[in-house]
Amino acid sequence: MPHPFARGLRRTGWLAGLPALALIWASATLYAGPRIAERLEAEGAAVAAGTATDTGEPWLRLAVEGRDLVAAGEAPDASARAATLFRLAVLDGPRRIVSGVGLVETAAPFQWAAIRLGPDRVALEGSRPVEIGRRALEARVTGMLGPGTSLDDAARAARGAPPDFPSAAAFLAARLSGLAAGGRAALSDTVLSLSGEALDVPAYEALRAALSEPPAGFSIGRVEILPPRVAQYRFTVEKATGGIALDGFIPSTADREAARRAAQEVAQETPGAAVDDRLVTARGLDPAIDSKTLIGFMFRLAALIQTGRVTFTDGAVSVSGDAMDAQAIPDAEALMRDARPAGVSAGRVTLTARPLSPYRVAIRRTPEAVTLTGHVPDAATRDRVLDALRPRLFREPILDRTRLADGAPPNLGAALAAAAPLVVSLAAGEASVSDRTLTLTGESLYREVAARAPDRLAEALPQGWTGKATVSARQPAERRDPATCRADFAAATTGADLRFPVGSAAPGPTFYPTLDALAALAKACPTLRIAVSGPADPAKAAPTPAAGPGEGTPPAAPPEAEPTRVASAAKTEAPGKADAKADPKPAGQHDAKAHDAKAHDGKAHDTASEAKPDGKGSGTDAIKEAAKRGKPSPKPSPKPSPSPKPSPKKPEATADEPPQDLPRLRAQAVVEYLLQAGARPDQVSAGPDTPAGPVTFALLP
């Protein structure tokens, strides 16, 4: 070997063989590597095919990484997993087996989710039903996502899936197509949830509509979908003769409801006006501006125009159109100057004052207040209407929201003053004026008032005015056929045991349920005729003389029924009263007993008033009068003395002796209660007196 060459070879050493080694490695990588990978894939596919389940798909999934085999999937049991891994290990060629094979378990709760990673890429995670093949489920999901979407499926087979899982997965995948990157559609047992940002306005509206109809057997849980962001945020309130139109964008559903409520309040001032909601939920409002404050400000401006538009765009509010009246123009300018929300700029105020057509004003009665709205020509007309209302209202406040404007019809003040008493007599209603037409609507507590309203309105209106009254009764009359009335009467009186306390003509609290039922029946049955019979007190047993020495004959026993009634009545009296009847009391103690009787009558009076269903008095004056006449007190002498002496011609009257007409007084007390409770005078009358016992009722032909 020449000397220079040998010296160079010694200098380079083993580095001279690197190019040859690199050539050998490149040949092995480019030629032998793919052949090895193909052979491993073929051999692994044969093993995977042997793991096919009832779905027709193998549970084993294999991937080749160089000379390594990566196994994944969920084996039905541990023995199947061990057998499959052994078959892979004995293959000729793999350097190692990387196992990620798990076991099929029961998932509780069963959760599955689809997450959008990009425009054409979606990841699946959680659990999928073991009864459904992976490829079959992926095909169902991809079909709802759109062609060209790739799936990163990391879901594991598990048991415990809800019924009809594929339908729920397809529903969620379809909703996911309307969300931007980061959107998530998830299932937890039978509850579906969505979160993310909508792609655009149509997608947001489609999502809202679709969520109202979930698949059968599933419900909608947490929904956190952000509206899309728009470049130019605008909001418009347009007021026309037919109503109010809302257009543009709104930040949230809550703001949309607030705008609708405000529009309905303004629309109520115009008969027949409606609200047309064309709002779309979207973001883009400056965070420095409070959305609800902006909505309220714009509707304050809208209340000052007859027709026109209030618009928010490019951060400024402007108003244009026909002003409500001449006063509305400076009012709108003052609002724009002094009441603008923070962050909002002042736009143009372009309003024109025109004569009102039609000229409107209204008196509205509610349970809380009486409100005047609309226009009046001058302060004198306003004062005339207020003077007609004030004497007829005791608790309800009067809210005057009228404005001054020209163009009122003649005799407007007289028409409103005539309508004021009619409105106040209603439970709720309104008298509205449109030019020279006055319309009275509402409901009354009484049918008679409702029936007379048209005639009273026609008589009260000035000449040249027309009126229309539509007043209904709050509780229309009920009518029953005679057979039903008789059956209901028998049901109401059967088992009723209405007994007066001894010596009293005041009904007790136990009377009122039965009497109220009979009064209601009388109102529903105009042909019903009821006779009420009052009972007498039980007869007292004759006093037994004291037995003398050697006298052992017992006294005759009283009738069986009488002691029972007396004992029953005695239970209702105060303790010690039975002893008072057995032993005569001095005259000074009779006043205390009469005082107790008065207190008992007052209690019955209060109970009767509370039991009255329509809030009126319940005949308590007549009941108290009857009770006073039925009190067991001695007849007063013209000149009372501290110790009255008994008359020699008459036997001495005891304090417990009831008046002779006590049955009649008791019947009259019941009749008076029924009349005050709503029965007509020709429907209830007093019947013949009855012996001791309960009050009896009878139907008259």
XYZ file of C-alpha atoms in Angstrom, residues 447 475-480 485 516-528 530 612-614 674-680 683:
33
model
C -124.589 40.128 38.540
C -119.109 34.497 39.708
C -121.835 33.710 37.158
C -125.014 32.188 38.517
C -125.122 28.421 38.774
C -128.296 26.596 37.831
C -129.264 23.044 38.754
C -131.625 20.263 43.891
C -123.851 27.966 54.218
C -124.420 24.828 52.143
C -128.191 25.451 52.151
C -127.712 29.112 51.168
C -125.460 28.139 48.259
C -128.011 25.541 47.207
C -130.792 28.142 47.296
C -128.806 30.411 44.949
C -128.251 27.539 42.502
C -131.885 26.348 42.719
C -134.283 29.306 42.242
C -137.369 27.070 42.637
C -136.257 25.624 45.979
C -137.287 25.597 52.469
C -120.462 34.597 55.259
C -118.966 33.707 51.840
C -119.447 36.994 50.005
C -129.948 32.058 55.222
C -131.318 35.328 53.809
C -128.132 37.200 54.549
C -126.082 34.358 53.060
C -127.788 34.774 49.678
C -131.164 33.020 49.728
C -134.159 34.999 48.435
C -137.231 30.723 49.271
